[in-house]
Amino acid sequence: MEKPLKDKHKDVLRFINDYIERKGFAPKREEIAEALGISLSAVHYRIHYLFDYGYLIEADVCEWGRSIEMTKKGTLTCQADK
């Protein structure tokens, strides 16, 4: 059985999802750190955790440092929390 996401990971996932819904592209890691009031290294750790568990994937094309895409699992997780 898969372990549930901790709030700190959900916060990052929700922010990325909301940002993509508003702007049509993913935020930079620096934007995530600033918006959530956490360090850049914490953002990197949490994003890689979300990659490892299938909530996010690396985009095939990286433009302007925005290399994050939501997976179906990530999107469904965010929708379930609303």
PDB file of C-alpha atoms in Angstrom:
ATOM      1  CA  MET A   1       0.000   0.000   0.000  1.00  0.00           C
ATOM      2  CA  GLU A   2       1.250   3.439  -0.905  1.00  0.00           C
ATOM      3  CA  LYS A   3       1.934   5.823   1.933  1.00  0.00           C
ATOM      4  CA  PRO A   4      -0.112   9.044   1.972  1.00  0.00           C
ATOM      5  CA  LEU A   5       1.503  12.344   1.098  1.00  0.00           C
ATOM      6  CA  LYS A   6       2.603  14.555   3.943  1.00  0.00           C
ATOM      7  CA  ASP A   7       1.189  18.079   4.057  1.00  0.00           C
ATOM      8  CA  LYS A   8       4.536  19.582   3.026  1.00  0.00           C
ATOM      9  CA  HIS A   9       4.471  17.547  -0.193  1.00  0.00           C
ATOM     10  CA  LYS A  10       0.793  18.313  -0.816  1.00  0.00           C
ATOM     11  CA  ASP A  11       1.500  22.034  -0.448  1.00  0.00           C
ATOM     12  CA  VAL A  12       4.093  21.880  -3.231  1.00  0.00           C
ATOM     13  CA  LEU A  13       1.880  19.698  -5.424  1.00  0.00           C
ATOM     14  CA  ARG A  14      -1.147  21.995  -4.958  1.00  0.00           C
ATOM     15  CA  PHE A  15       0.923  25.093  -5.688  1.00  0.00           C
ATOM     16  CA  ILE A  16       2.282  23.578  -8.908  1.00  0.00           C
ATOM     17  CA  ASN A  17      -1.185  22.421  -9.976  1.00  0.00           C
ATOM     18  CA  ASP A  18      -2.811  25.798  -9.262  1.00  0.00           C
ATOM     19  CA  TYR A  19       0.014  27.666 -11.007  1.00  0.00           C
ATOM     20  CA  ILE A  20      -0.315  25.516 -14.133  1.00  0.00           C
ATOM     21  CA  GLU A  21      -4.110  25.987 -14.132  1.00  0.00           C
ATOM     22  CA  ARG A  22      -3.706  29.783 -13.889  1.00  0.00           C
ATOM     23  CA  LYS A  23      -0.772  30.361 -16.229  1.00  0.00           C
ATOM     24  CA  GLY A  24      -0.609  27.304 -18.491  1.00  0.00           C
ATOM     25  CA  PHE A  25       2.967  26.401 -17.587  1.00  0.00           C
ATOM     26  CA  ALA A  26       4.860  25.201 -14.528  1.00  0.00           C
ATOM     27  CA  PRO A  27       6.494  27.485 -11.978  1.00  0.00           C
ATOM     28  CA  LYS A  28      10.225  27.736 -11.522  1.00  0.00           C
ATOM     29  CA  ARG A  29      11.572  26.152  -8.382  1.00  0.00           C
ATOM     30  CA  GLU A  30      12.500  29.606  -7.094  1.00  0.00           C
ATOM     31  CA  GLU A  31       8.892  30.730  -7.480  1.00  0.00           C
ATOM     32  CA  ILE A  32       7.707  27.735  -5.466  1.00  0.00           C
ATOM     33  CA  ALA A  33      10.200  28.469  -2.689  1.00  0.00           C
ATOM     34  CA  GLU A  34       9.196  32.124  -2.505  1.00  0.00           C
ATOM     35  CA  ALA A  35       5.453  31.449  -2.588  1.00  0.00           C
ATOM     36  CA  LEU A  36       5.586  28.770   0.113  1.00  0.00           C
ATOM     37  CA  GLY A  37       8.231  30.443   2.259  1.00  0.00           C
ATOM     38  CA  ILE A  38      10.622  27.486   2.139  1.00  0.00           C
ATOM     39  CA  SER A  39      14.215  27.077   1.027  1.00  0.00           C
ATOM     40  CA  LEU A  40      15.169  26.151  -2.517  1.00  0.00           C
ATOM     41  CA  SER A  41      16.761  22.937  -1.243  1.00  0.00           C
ATOM     42  CA  ALA A  42      13.454  21.994   0.447  1.00  0.00           C
ATOM     43  CA  VAL A  43      11.671  22.570  -2.876  1.00  0.00           C
ATOM     44  CA  HIS A  44      14.175  20.331  -4.687  1.00  0.00           C
ATOM     45  CA  TYR A  45      13.742  17.573  -2.096  1.00  0.00           C
ATOM     46  CA  ARG A  46       9.943  17.722  -2.178  1.00  0.00           C
ATOM     47  CA  ILE A  47       9.764  17.825  -5.981  1.00  0.00           C
ATOM     48  CA  HIS A  48      12.031  14.798  -6.270  1.00  0.00           C
ATOM     49  CA  TYR A  49       9.865  12.974  -3.730  1.00  0.00           C
ATOM     50  CA  LEU A  50       6.831  13.777  -5.908  1.00  0.00           C
ATOM     51  CA  PHE A  51       8.735  12.554  -9.002  1.00  0.00           C
ATOM     52  CA  ASP A  52       9.696   9.317  -7.229  1.00  0.00           C
ATOM     53  CA  TYR A  53       6.105   8.548  -6.232  1.00  0.00           C
ATOM     54  CA  GLY A  54       4.582   9.406  -9.615  1.00  0.00           C
ATOM     55  CA  TYR A  55       2.830  12.697  -8.846  1.00  0.00           C
ATOM     56  CA  LEU A  56       5.069  14.743 -11.149  1.00  0.00           C
ATOM     57  CA  ILE A  57       7.275  14.042 -14.160  1.00  0.00           C
ATOM     58  CA  GLU A  58      10.104  15.925 -15.841  1.00  0.00           C
ATOM     59  CA  ALA A  59       8.899  17.705 -18.972  1.00  0.00           C
ATOM     60  CA  ASP A  60      10.408  16.591 -22.280  1.00  0.00           C
ATOM     61  CA  VAL A  61      11.066  20.184 -23.248  1.00  0.00           C
ATOM     62  CA  CYS A  62      12.484  22.494 -20.632  1.00  0.00           C
ATOM     63  CA  GLU A  63      11.802  26.155 -21.345  1.00  0.00           C
ATOM     64  CA  TRP A  64      12.967  28.855 -18.962  1.00  0.00           C
ATOM     65  CA  GLY A  65      13.663  26.355 -16.162  1.00  0.00           C
ATOM     66  CA  ARG A  66      10.078  25.084 -16.092  1.00  0.00           C
ATOM     67  CA  SER A  67      10.610  21.340 -16.367  1.00  0.00           C
ATOM     68  CA  ILE A  68       7.717  20.025 -14.259  1.00  0.00           C
ATOM     69  CA  GLU A  69       4.519  18.368 -15.463  1.00  0.00           C
ATOM     70  CA  MET A  70       1.635  16.992 -13.447  1.00  0.00           C
ATOM     71  CA  THR A  71       0.765  13.325 -13.869  1.00  0.00           C
ATOM     72  CA  LYS A  72      -2.797  12.065 -13.803  1.00  0.00           C
ATOM     73  CA  LYS A  73      -2.125  10.805 -10.275  1.00  0.00           C
ATOM     74  CA  GLY A  74      -0.932  14.266  -9.214  1.00  0.00           C
ATOM     75  CA  THR A  75      -3.902  16.012 -10.778  1.00  0.00           C
ATOM     76  CA  LEU A  76      -6.382  13.589  -9.207  1.00  0.00           C
ATOM     77  CA  THR A  77      -4.755  14.062  -5.806  1.00  0.00           C
ATOM     78  CA  CYS A  78      -5.198  17.832  -6.063  1.00  0.00           C
ATOM     79  CA  GLN A  79      -8.811  17.480  -7.212  1.00  0.00           C
ATOM     80  CA  ALA A  80      -9.604  15.146  -4.316  1.00  0.00           C
ATOM     81  CA  ASP A  81      -8.324  17.750  -1.843  1.00  0.00           C
ATOM     82  CA  LYS A  82     -10.619  20.512  -3.141  1.00  0.00           C
TER      83      LYS A  82
END
